Short mmCIF file of C-alpha atoms in Angstrom, two decimals:
data_model
loop_
_atom_site.label_atom_id
_atom_site.label_comp_id
_atom_site.label_asym_id
_atom_site.label_seq_id
_atom_site.Cartn_x
_atom_site.Cartn_y
_atom_site.Cartn_z
CA MET A 1 16.15 -1.66 -30.55
CA LYS A 2 18.46 -3.48 -32.97
CA PHE A 3 18.56 -7.20 -33.66
CA LYS A 4 21.42 -9.18 -35.13
CA LEU A 5 19.93 -11.44 -37.78
CA PRO A 6 22.13 -14.28 -39.06
CA PHE A 7 21.78 -14.88 -42.81
CA LYS A 8 22.49 -18.24 -44.34
CA LYS A 9 24.08 -18.65 -47.75
CA LYS A 10 21.01 -19.41 -49.73
CA GLN A 11 19.74 -18.15 -53.05
CA SER A 12 16.68 -16.00 -52.55
CA SER A 13 14.30 -14.51 -55.02
CA ALA A 14 14.64 -11.38 -57.07
CA THR A 15 14.67 -9.10 -54.04
CA ASP A 16 18.04 -10.05 -52.63
CA HIS A 17 21.05 -12.32 -53.12
CA ILE A 18 23.35 -11.15 -50.31
CA THR A 19 24.72 -13.53 -47.67
CA THR A 20 26.70 -12.73 -44.55
CA LYS A 21 29.48 -15.12 -45.42
CA ASN A 22 30.96 -13.11 -48.30
CA ALA A 23 29.03 -9.83 -48.23
CA PRO A 24 30.32 -6.71 -46.51
CA LYS A 25 28.82 -5.81 -43.15
CA GLU A 26 27.23 -2.65 -44.59
CA ASP A 27 25.33 -4.69 -47.19
CA VAL A 28 24.01 -7.11 -44.59
CA GLU A 29 22.73 -4.27 -42.38
CA LYS A 30 21.10 -2.72 -45.43
CA VAL A 31 19.22 -5.94 -46.11
CA VAL A 32 18.09 -6.16 -42.46
CA THR A 33 16.67 -2.65 -42.39
CA GLU A 34 15.21 -2.50 -45.90
CA MET A 35 13.34 -5.53 -47.11
CA ILE A 36 11.31 -8.55 -46.08
CA SER A 37 11.86 -11.63 -48.18
CA PRO A 38 8.86 -12.72 -50.30
CA SER A 39 9.95 -16.35 -49.86
CA GLU A 40 8.05 -17.97 -46.97
CA ASN A 41 10.75 -20.53 -46.13
CA GLU A 42 13.50 -17.94 -46.04
CA PHE A 43 11.40 -15.49 -44.01
CA THR A 44 10.41 -18.04 -41.36
CA GLN A 45 14.01 -19.20 -41.08
CA LEU A 46 15.15 -15.62 -40.51
CA ILE A 47 12.56 -15.23 -37.75
CA LYS A 48 13.77 -18.45 -36.08
CA ASP A 49 17.42 -17.39 -36.31
CA ALA A 50 16.73 -13.90 -34.98
CA THR A 51 14.78 -15.19 -31.96
CA HIS A 52 16.97 -18.31 -31.52
CA ASN A 53 13.91 -20.50 -32.20
CA PRO A 54 12.29 -20.41 -28.72
CA SER A 55 9.87 -23.13 -27.69
CA ASP A 56 6.93 -20.71 -27.55
CA LEU A 57 7.42 -19.40 -31.11
CA ILE A 58 4.31 -20.43 -33.04
CA ILE A 59 4.22 -20.64 -36.86
CA LYS A 60 0.70 -21.50 -38.01
CA SER A 61 -0.61 -21.80 -41.58
CA ILE A 62 -4.02 -20.31 -42.30
CA PRO A 63 -5.54 -21.65 -45.52
CA PRO A 64 -5.47 -20.79 -48.29
CA ASN A 65 -2.41 -18.47 -48.46
CA LEU A 66 -1.50 -16.97 -45.05
CA THR A 67 0.99 -17.74 -42.26
CA LEU A 68 0.73 -16.50 -38.68
CA ILE A 69 3.89 -16.08 -36.58
CA TYR A 70 3.75 -15.07 -32.92
CA ILE A 71 5.19 -15.82 -29.50
CA ASN A 72 2.55 -17.70 -27.56
CA ASN A 73 3.16 -16.14 -24.14
CA LEU A 74 3.09 -12.54 -25.40
CA VAL A 75 -0.23 -12.33 -27.26
CA ASP A 76 -3.82 -12.32 -26.03
CA ASP A 77 -5.24 -15.73 -26.98
CA GLN A 78 -8.87 -14.63 -26.94
CA THR A 79 -8.24 -11.67 -29.26
CA LEU A 80 -6.16 -13.89 -31.53
CA ASN A 81 -8.92 -16.46 -31.90
CA ASP A 82 -11.92 -14.11 -32.05
CA HIS A 83 -10.59 -11.26 -34.17
CA ILE A 84 -7.71 -12.61 -36.26
CA ILE A 85 -8.02 -16.34 -36.96
CA THR A 86 -11.81 -16.16 -37.34
CA ASN A 87 -11.58 -13.29 -39.84
CA LEU A 88 -8.76 -14.81 -41.88
CA GLN A 89 -9.58 -18.52 -41.97
CA ASN A 90 -10.85 -19.96 -45.29
CA LYS A 91 -10.86 -16.55 -46.92
CA PHE A 92 -8.68 -15.48 -49.82
CA TYR A 93 -6.89 -12.15 -49.63
CA GLU A 94 -4.96 -10.78 -52.56
CA THR A 95 -2.86 -8.08 -50.83
CA PRO A 96 -1.66 -7.22 -47.29
CA GLU A 97 -3.80 -4.06 -47.45
CA MET A 98 -6.92 -6.23 -47.74
CA ILE A 99 -5.84 -8.16 -44.62
CA LYS A 100 -5.36 -4.92 -42.71
CA SER A 101 -8.84 -3.68 -43.61
CA ALA A 102 -10.42 -7.01 -42.63
CA LEU A 103 -9.07 -7.01 -39.05
CA SER A 104 -11.20 -5.38 -36.32
CA ILE A 105 -8.44 -4.64 -33.80
CA PRO A 106 -7.17 -1.15 -32.92
CA GLU A 107 -3.47 -1.41 -33.86
CA VAL A 108 -2.68 -2.94 -37.26
CA ASN A 109 0.29 -1.81 -39.35
CA ILE A 110 2.09 -2.89 -42.52
CA SER A 111 5.88 -3.08 -42.49
CA ARG A 112 8.62 -3.70 -45.05
CA GLN A 113 11.54 -3.68 -42.60
CA LEU A 114 12.73 -6.86 -40.96
CA GLU A 115 14.10 -5.11 -37.89
CA GLU A 116 10.77 -3.44 -37.19
CA THR A 117 9.03 -6.77 -37.69
CA ILE A 118 11.21 -8.56 -35.13
CA ALA A 119 10.76 -5.71 -32.63
CA SER A 120 6.97 -5.95 -33.00
CA LEU A 121 7.08 -9.73 -32.60
CA VAL A 122 8.80 -9.59 -29.21
CA ASN A 123 6.41 -6.82 -28.11
CA GLY A 124 3.31 -8.95 -28.53
CA SER A 125 2.40 -8.66 -32.22
CA VAL A 126 1.13 -11.33 -34.57
CA LEU A 127 2.92 -11.41 -37.93
CA ILE A 128 0.53 -12.15 -40.81
CA TYR A 129 2.65 -13.20 -43.77
CA MET A 130 1.53 -13.61 -47.39
CA GLU A 131 3.98 -15.38 -49.67
CA GLY A 132 5.14 -13.44 -52.68
CA TYR A 133 4.98 -10.04 -50.97
CA SER A 134 7.79 -8.10 -49.34
CA GLN A 135 5.28 -6.63 -46.89
CA ILE A 136 3.95 -8.05 -43.65
CA VAL A 137 0.93 -7.19 -41.50
CA LEU A 138 1.64 -6.50 -37.82
CA ALA A 139 -1.38 -7.01 -35.55
CA THR A 140 -0.49 -5.82 -32.05
CA ILE A 141 -2.43 -7.74 -29.37
CA PRO A 142 -0.11 -7.90 -26.33
CA LYS A 143 -1.09 -9.81 -23.23
CA ARG A 144 -0.25 -7.81 -20.10
CA GLU A 145 -0.44 -9.64 -16.79
CA SER A 146 -1.06 -7.32 -13.84
CA ARG A 147 -2.52 -7.46 -10.37
CA SER A 148 -5.77 -5.77 -9.49
CA LEU A 149 -5.86 -2.29 -8.00
CA SER A 150 -5.36 -2.10 -4.24
CA ALA A 151 -4.68 0.45 -1.52
CA PRO A 152 -1.13 1.88 -1.34
CA GLU A 153 1.01 -0.07 1.12
CA ASN A 154 3.71 2.53 1.89
CA GLU A 155 1.65 5.75 1.71
CA SER A 156 -1.53 5.02 3.61
CA GLN A 157 -3.92 7.78 4.65
CA VAL A 158 -7.25 8.05 6.46
CA ILE A 159 -8.94 10.80 4.44
CA GLY A 160 -8.67 10.54 0.68
CA ALA A 161 -8.51 8.01 -2.15
CA GLN A 162 -7.59 4.43 -1.30
CA VAL A 163 -6.17 3.25 -4.63
CA GLY A 164 -2.56 2.95 -5.76
CA PHE A 165 -0.61 2.35 -8.93
CA ASN A 166 0.15 -1.20 -10.07
CA GLU A 167 2.69 -2.67 -12.50
CA SER A 168 0.60 -2.09 -15.67
CA LEU A 169 1.55 1.02 -17.62
CA SER A 170 -1.83 1.31 -19.35
CA THR A 171 -3.68 0.99 -16.02
CA ASN A 172 -1.53 3.68 -14.41
CA ILE A 173 -2.06 6.08 -17.31
CA SER A 174 -5.81 5.48 -17.15
CA LEU A 175 -5.77 6.30 -13.40
CA VAL A 176 -4.05 9.60 -14.14
CA ARG A 177 -6.52 10.43 -16.92
CA ARG A 178 -9.39 9.66 -14.55
CA TYR A 179 -8.15 12.37 -12.18
CA ILE A 180 -7.17 14.91 -14.88
CA ILE A 181 -9.74 14.96 -17.68
CA SER A 182 -8.07 17.52 -19.90
CA PRO A 183 -6.75 17.63 -23.48
CA GLU A 184 -3.69 19.45 -22.10
CA LEU A 185 -2.48 16.25 -20.41
CA CYS A 186 0.51 15.09 -22.48
CA VAL A 187 1.97 11.58 -22.41
CA GLU A 188 5.27 10.97 -24.23
CA GLU A 189 6.64 7.45 -24.62
CA ILE A 190 10.37 6.68 -24.74
CA LYS A 191 11.90 3.21 -25.06
CA VAL A 192 14.81 2.58 -22.67
CA GLY A 193 17.05 -0.50 -22.56
CA GLN A 194 18.60 -2.32 -25.48
CA ARG A 195 17.43 -5.69 -24.16
CA SER A 196 14.39 -4.88 -22.02
CA ASN A 197 12.97 -2.21 -24.39
CA THR A 198 11.04 -0.75 -21.43
CA SER A 199 8.36 1.87 -22.06
CA VAL A 200 8.96 5.07 -20.07
CA ASN A 201 6.19 7.69 -20.20
CA ILE A 202 6.71 11.37 -19.40
CA VAL A 203 3.46 12.92 -18.15
CA TYR A 204 2.81 16.65 -17.80
CA LEU A 205 0.23 19.38 -18.42
CA HIS A 206 1.20 21.26 -21.56
CA ASP A 207 -0.25 24.63 -20.50
CA ILE A 208 1.33 24.56 -17.01
CA ALA A 209 4.66 22.69 -17.09
CA SER A 210 7.90 24.46 -17.95
CA GLU A 211 9.03 23.61 -21.49
CA GLN A 212 12.67 23.88 -20.45
CA MET A 213 12.19 21.28 -17.69
CA VAL A 214 10.31 18.98 -20.06
CA ASN A 215 13.17 19.17 -22.57
CA THR A 216 15.75 18.55 -19.84
CA LEU A 217 13.95 15.49 -18.48
CA ARG A 218 13.29 14.11 -21.97
CA GLN A 219 16.94 14.49 -22.99
CA ARG A 220 18.22 12.80 -19.81
CA ILE A 221 16.03 9.75 -20.49
CA ILE A 222 16.88 9.62 -24.21
CA ASP A 223 20.63 9.76 -23.44
CA LEU A 224 20.47 6.61 -21.30
CA ASP A 225 22.40 3.70 -22.82
CA VAL A 226 21.61 0.67 -20.65
CA ASP A 227 20.88 -3.00 -21.19
CA ALA A 228 17.67 -3.00 -19.18
CA LEU A 229 15.45 -0.83 -17.01
CA LEU A 230 13.36 -2.82 -14.55
CA ASP A 231 12.09 -0.27 -12.05
CA SER A 232 11.48 3.45 -11.64
CA ALA A 233 13.76 3.59 -8.57
CA VAL A 234 16.70 2.67 -10.84
CA LEU A 235 15.68 5.34 -13.34
CA VAL A 236 15.65 8.00 -10.60
CA GLU A 237 19.26 7.26 -9.71
CA MET A 238 20.22 7.54 -13.39
CA ILE A 239 18.59 10.89 -14.16
CA ASP A 240 18.72 12.90 -10.92
CA ASP A 241 21.07 15.86 -10.57
CA ASN A 242 23.57 14.36 -8.11
CA THR A 243 23.86 10.58 -8.01
CA PHE A 244 26.45 10.70 -5.21
CA SER A 245 24.14 12.45 -2.75
CA PRO A 246 22.27 10.23 -0.26
CA PHE A 247 19.30 12.63 -0.37
CA PRO A 248 16.66 11.85 -3.02
CA GLN A 249 16.07 14.64 -5.52
CA MET A 250 12.96 13.12 -7.10
CA LEU A 251 9.90 11.73 -5.37
CA LEU A 252 8.76 8.12 -5.73
CA THR A 253 5.05 7.74 -5.07
CA GLU A 254 2.49 4.98 -5.45
CA ARG A 255 -0.49 7.32 -5.05
CA PRO A 256 -2.27 8.56 -8.23
CA ASP A 257 -3.82 11.48 -6.33
CA ARG A 258 -0.43 12.72 -5.13
CA PHE A 259 1.00 12.24 -8.62
CA CYS A 260 -1.83 14.25 -10.22
CA ASP A 261 -1.62 16.96 -7.56
CA ALA A 262 2.04 17.43 -8.51
CA LEU A 263 1.13 17.65 -12.22
CA LEU A 264 -1.45 20.33 -11.42
CA ASN A 265 1.28 22.31 -9.64
CA GLY A 266 3.40 22.36 -12.80
CA LYS A 267 5.64 19.40 -12.03
CA LEU A 268 6.57 16.53 -14.33
CA GLY A 269 5.80 12.85 -13.84
CA VAL A 270 7.43 9.68 -15.13
CA ILE A 271 5.73 6.27 -15.21
CA VAL A 272 7.78 3.15 -16.00
CA ASP A 273 6.17 0.01 -17.37
CA GLY A 274 6.45 -2.80 -14.82
CA SER A 275 6.87 -0.51 -11.80
CA SER A 276 4.20 0.43 -9.27
CA MET A 277 6.04 3.61 -8.27
CA ALA A 278 5.78 6.83 -10.29
CA ILE A 279 8.38 9.61 -10.34
CA VAL A 280 7.65 13.28 -9.59
CA CYS A 281 10.14 16.07 -10.29
CA PRO A 282 11.35 18.67 -9.49
CA GLN A 283 11.04 18.06 -5.77
CA ALA A 284 12.20 20.34 -2.96
CA PHE A 285 13.60 19.02 0.32
CA MET A 286 10.67 20.26 2.41
CA GLU A 287 8.15 18.54 0.11
CA PHE A 288 9.44 15.09 1.07
CA PHE A 289 7.94 15.66 4.53
CA GLU A 290 4.52 16.64 3.23
CA SER A 291 1.71 14.12 2.86
CA ARG A 292 -1.13 14.18 0.36
CA GLU A 293 -3.49 13.92 3.31
CA ASP A 294 -2.35 17.38 4.46
CA GLN A 295 -4.36 18.86 1.59
CA ASN A 296 -7.49 17.04 2.80
CA LEU A 297 -7.27 18.38 6.38
CA ARG A 298 -8.26 21.75 7.79
CA TRP A 299 -5.35 24.16 7.69
CA GLN A 300 -5.02 24.29 11.50
CA VAL A 301 -4.78 20.48 11.76
CA ALA A 302 -2.48 20.24 8.74
CA THR A 303 -0.11 22.85 10.24
CA PHE A 304 -0.03 21.03 13.57
CA VAL A 305 0.69 17.68 11.88
CA ARG A 306 3.49 19.17 9.77
CA LEU A 307 5.15 20.84 12.76
CA LEU A 308 4.85 17.59 14.70
CA ARG A 309 6.41 15.74 11.77
CA PHE A 310 9.37 18.12 11.50
CA THR A 311 9.92 17.98 15.28
CA ALA A 312 9.94 14.18 15.08
CA ILE A 313 12.53 14.25 12.28
CA PHE A 314 14.77 16.56 14.32
CA LEU A 315 14.51 14.25 17.34
CA SER A 316 15.15 11.20 15.18
CA VAL A 317 18.42 12.66 13.88
CA PHE A 318 19.80 14.52 16.92
CA LEU A 319 18.31 13.01 20.11
CA THR A 320 20.75 10.11 20.46
CA PRO A 321 23.83 12.19 19.42
CA ILE A 322 22.90 14.85 22.03
CA TYR A 323 22.73 12.12 24.69
CA VAL A 324 26.16 10.78 23.65
CA GLY A 325 27.74 14.25 23.53
CA ALA A 326 26.30 15.29 26.90
CA LEU A 327 27.47 12.14 28.70
CA THR A 328 30.91 12.16 27.08
CA PHE A 329 31.92 15.85 27.22
CA HIS A 330 29.15 18.15 28.45
CA TYR A 331 27.87 17.10 31.86
CA GLU A 332 27.10 20.74 32.66
CA VAL A 333 24.07 20.77 30.32
CA ILE A 334 22.40 17.92 32.22
CA PRO A 335 19.98 19.14 34.94
CA GLN A 336 21.20 18.38 38.46
CA SER A 337 18.04 16.50 39.38
CA PHE A 338 18.61 14.22 36.38
CA LEU A 339 22.25 13.39 37.17
CA VAL A 340 21.49 10.86 39.95
CA PRO A 341 19.08 8.61 37.98
CA LEU A 342 21.34 8.91 34.93
CA SER A 343 24.44 7.82 36.85
CA GLU A 344 22.50 4.93 38.46
CA SER A 345 21.30 3.67 35.10
CA ARG A 346 24.88 3.64 33.76
CA ALA A 347 26.51 2.21 36.89
CA LEU A 348 26.75 -1.34 35.49
CA VAL A 349 27.38 -0.44 31.82
CA PRO A 350 31.02 -1.19 30.88
CA PHE A 351 30.95 0.57 27.48
CA PRO A 352 31.40 4.26 26.60
CA PRO A 353 28.20 6.07 25.55
CA VAL A 354 29.12 6.17 21.84
CA PHE A 355 29.60 2.39 21.64
CA GLU A 356 26.45 1.80 23.66
CA ALA A 357 24.39 4.05 21.37
CA LEU A 358 25.76 2.50 18.16
CA LEU A 359 25.05 -1.00 19.48
CA LEU A 360 21.42 -0.16 20.24
CA GLU A 361 20.94 1.62 16.91
CA LEU A 362 22.29 -1.44 15.08
CA ILE A 363 19.92 -3.72 17.00
CA ILE A 364 16.98 -1.48 16.10
CA GLU A 365 17.98 -1.51 12.43
CA LEU A 366 18.33 -5.30 12.47
CA LEU A 367 14.85 -5.68 13.93
CA ARG A 368 13.42 -3.24 11.40
CA GLU A 369 15.08 -4.99 8.45
CA ALA A 370 14.04 -8.43 9.65
CA GLY A 371 10.45 -7.28 10.12
CA ALA A 372 10.38 -5.81 6.59
CA ARG A 373 11.71 -8.96 4.90
CA LEU A 374 9.56 -11.49 6.74
CA PRO A 375 5.88 -12.11 5.90
CA THR A 376 3.57 -9.41 7.27
CA LYS A 377 2.13 -11.17 10.31
CA ILE A 378 5.44 -12.79 11.30
CA GLY A 379 7.33 -9.53 10.72
CA GLN A 380 5.07 -7.56 13.05
CA THR A 381 5.44 -10.22 15.74
CA ILE A 382 9.23 -10.31 15.39
CA GLY A 383 9.44 -6.50 15.62
CA ILE A 384 7.33 -6.19 18.77
CA VAL A 385 8.44 -9.30 20.66
CA GLY A 386 12.08 -9.00 19.57
CA GLY A 387 12.27 -5.36 20.66
CA ILE A 388 10.78 -6.07 24.09
CA VAL A 389 12.85 -9.20 24.75
CA ILE A 390 16.17 -7.84 23.49
CA GLY A 391 15.69 -4.45 25.20
CA THR A 392 14.79 -5.96 28.57
CA ALA A 393 17.65 -8.49 28.40
CA ALA A 394 20.19 -5.82 27.40
CA VAL A 395 19.27 -3.58 30.38
CA GLN A 396 19.30 -6.48 32.86
CA ALA A 397 22.66 -7.72 31.55
CA GLY A 398 24.22 -4.27 31.96
CA ILE A 399 24.98 -3.87 28.26
CA THR A 400 23.02 -0.62 27.99
CA SER A 401 21.16 1.83 30.21
CA ASN A 402 17.40 2.05 30.29
CA ILE A 403 17.45 5.81 29.62
CA LEU A 404 19.40 5.38 26.38
CA LEU A 405 17.02 2.60 25.40
CA ILE A 406 14.14 5.07 25.70
CA PHE A 407 15.99 7.67 23.58
CA VAL A 408 16.84 5.16 20.84
CA ALA A 409 13.26 3.85 20.78
CA LEU A 410 11.92 7.41 20.48
CA SER A 411 14.36 8.13 17.62
CA ALA A 412 13.29 4.99 15.78
CA LEU A 413 9.62 5.80 16.32
CA ALA A 414 10.09 9.38 15.12
CA SER A 415 11.76 8.23 11.90
CA PHE A 416 8.53 6.50 10.84
CA THR A 417 6.72 9.84 10.59
CA THR A 418 8.47 10.64 7.29
CA PRO A 419 5.87 10.21 4.50
CA SER A 420 8.56 9.38 1.92
CA TYR A 421 10.22 5.97 2.30
CA THR A 422 13.39 7.03 0.47
CA MET A 423 13.84 10.10 2.68
CA GLY A 424 13.15 7.95 5.76
CA ASN A 425 16.07 5.71 4.77
CA VAL A 426 18.36 8.75 4.58
CA ILE A 427 17.26 9.87 8.07
CA ARG A 428 18.17 6.41 9.38
CA LEU A 429 21.56 6.54 7.64
CA ILE A 430 22.82 9.97 8.71
CA ARG A 431 22.20 9.22 12.40
CA PHE A 432 25.25 6.95 12.57
CA PRO A 433 27.99 9.42 11.49
CA ILE A 434 26.45 12.11 13.73
CA ILE A 435 26.59 9.73 16.73
CA ILE A 436 30.24 8.95 15.95
CA LEU A 437 31.14 12.65 15.69
CA ALA A 438 29.31 13.32 18.97
CA GLY A 439 31.37 10.57 20.62
CA PHE A 440 34.64 12.15 19.44
CA TRP A 441 33.96 15.90 19.77
CA GLY A 442 30.67 16.25 21.66
CA PHE A 443 28.38 19.10 20.68
CA TYR A 444 31.10 20.51 18.41
CA GLY A 445 30.93 17.31 16.39
CA ILE A 446 27.13 17.59 16.17
CA MET A 447 27.39 21.18 14.92
CA LEU A 448 30.05 20.13 12.40
CA ALA A 449 27.75 17.42 11.06
CA PHE A 450 24.79 19.82 10.98
CA CYS A 451 26.75 22.46 9.03
CA PHE A 452 28.07 19.87 6.60
CA ILE A 453 24.55 18.53 5.90
CA LEU A 454 23.15 22.06 5.56
CA VAL A 455 25.85 23.13 3.07
CA HIS A 456 25.36 19.90 1.13
CA LEU A 457 21.60 20.48 0.91
CA LEU A 458 22.05 24.10 -0.19
CA ARG A 459 24.21 22.96 -3.09
CA GLN A 460 21.70 20.39 -4.38
CA SER A 461 19.13 20.88 -7.11
CA SER A 462 16.26 18.88 -8.56
CA LEU A 463 15.99 19.09 -12.35
CA GLY A 464 17.79 22.41 -12.08
CA ALA A 465 15.42 23.82 -9.45
CA PRO A 466 16.73 24.84 -5.97
CA TYR A 467 16.52 21.92 -3.55
CA MET A 468 16.01 24.04 -0.42
CA ALA A 469 13.22 26.21 -1.83
CA PRO A 470 11.30 28.14 -0.58
CA PHE A 471 13.86 29.01 2.13
CA TYR A 472 16.85 29.24 -0.19
CA PRO A 473 16.39 31.24 -2.27
CA PRO A 474 13.74 32.87 -0.03
CA ARG A 475 10.28 32.91 -1.59
CA LEU A 476 7.74 34.21 0.88
CA ARG A 477 4.77 33.30 -1.28
CA ASP A 478 5.73 29.62 -1.40
CA MET A 479 6.26 29.52 2.38
CA ARG A 480 2.50 29.63 2.82
CA ASP A 481 2.33 25.91 2.08
CA SER A 482 5.65 24.42 3.21
CA LEU A 483 6.56 24.27 6.90
CA ILE A 484 3.05 25.45 7.73
CA LYS A 485 -0.19 25.48 5.74
CA LEU A 486 -2.23 28.67 5.51
CA PRO A 487 -5.95 28.79 4.61
CA LEU A 488 -6.95 28.16 0.98
CA PRO A 489 -7.38 31.83 -0.07
CA TYR A 490 -3.65 32.35 0.63
CA THR A 491 -2.44 29.34 -1.38
CA ALA A 492 -4.10 30.13 -4.72
CA ARG A 493 -0.77 30.35 -6.58
CA ARG A 494 1.36 27.46 -7.82
CA PRO A 495 4.86 27.06 -6.32
CA LEU A 496 7.56 28.93 -8.24
CA ASN A 497 10.04 26.08 -7.84
CA SER A 498 8.55 24.16 -10.79
CA ARG A 499 8.50 27.31 -12.96
CA PRO A 500 4.87 26.96 -14.07
CA THR A 501 3.75 28.91 -17.13
CA ASP A 502 0.36 29.48 -15.47
CA GLU A 503 0.86 30.52 -11.84
CA LYS A 504 -2.80 30.89 -10.92
CA LYS A 505 -4.29 27.72 -9.43
CA TYR A 506 -7.76 28.95 -8.53
CA ASN A 507 -9.70 32.13 -7.79
CA PRO A 508 -9.54 32.80 -4.03
CA GLU A 509 -12.47 35.24 -3.93
CA PRO A 510 -15.38 32.72 -3.70
CA ILE A 511 -13.69 30.95 -0.78
CA ASN A 512 -12.48 34.06 1.03
CA PRO A 513 -13.05 33.63 4.80
CA GLU A 514 -14.44 37.17 5.01
CA LYS A 515 -17.32 36.49 2.59
CA SER A 516 -20.75 37.34 3.92
#
């Protein structure tokens, strides 16, 4: 992170006599990166100019020969008073090294570079300056405001841990280390954003994760040249394989147990400071429809829940388009006993089926968006009461048929079964073009949309790994825990999609169902 430091034309001491008014640009940058002025007045003025003299910049003299400089809202006041001011006040120190040894805080460094000093100041460090020296002591005591740990809001489960990530990077890393107590757990920090200087941590298990994938992910983050990075969802869009695809290629999760389970399977994780959502990659398409709770259930129940979930997703995408296509072009597929009640329900509707379906889908989306943006209790009331009132009024006014209202409600309900919020949004989005194609070309339009989506998915990748694994390319071993879940002795190997260096997850013999 570079800072532009304005220099005034003023004679300094023996260290430097360069000013920005007449000096070449190269000489000024050399001064900025090389030396700290031993003159207290000049040094404090440079700090004020570099930070534009904010109101919370504190410059405090500590007798007999020290000066403290810090930004009041960025440092921990209790640590400052108990461990820095108390140890330095009314004591004489001859060198910066003596000051460093006298402080009882974990992170204390000595710097000669002005740029490094300014960067530490805005990151929550206290500058301890001693006049006459071109060195400065940097005592890092940042104050990090964060909310307490709570249950995940978007990924709730009945069986399993009930704690989620929060916005504190150190807290999130500690949660991961609580689950995985291993020296092989690696955490790499990268600064992203010229103005925000956001800490981005890459987390992986050194003896399991693919080195090639680690290098690829690291290089993608290092190559970012942005002003600021405020959330992990923005980072995902910057580093995934295909930004133009509506389908997410990396998983956003707020559950530490799901995050750690992915690391143990050889995947990589990314945690962004200030974001309560962690990133998991590579991620296959089928894995977006799996829940962490599936691992906590018996394999029979987990298989039933997964099949139910996939059936619900299919109905959510294709139920309304099939209704529109059948009523517009393909009456022959409708059972004869169902034709009379269907014709009676549409007797007073003046609109074609495609317009009727799009109108109801838009109303459902409006209710869903309004319920999400309003406070929790009001949002739930608006969603329930609004749906009942608007649905009943629309049927009685002849705007829509009651049968289509049931189909649209079932589609909306089925879309909520997707464990991933980002994938759920995609399911909501792709319904609209499929309905339009069904209104123009019937079942042929639905098949055209299905083939287009399938080809698009087959061409996608996640951090270089196939997006449609384990079905394309076919990997029979990984199919044991994808669409269905087999008993534990048959899932003792890590998925090949993440290219783990150690494929064995556990020894299946002690838990073999045939043991005596």
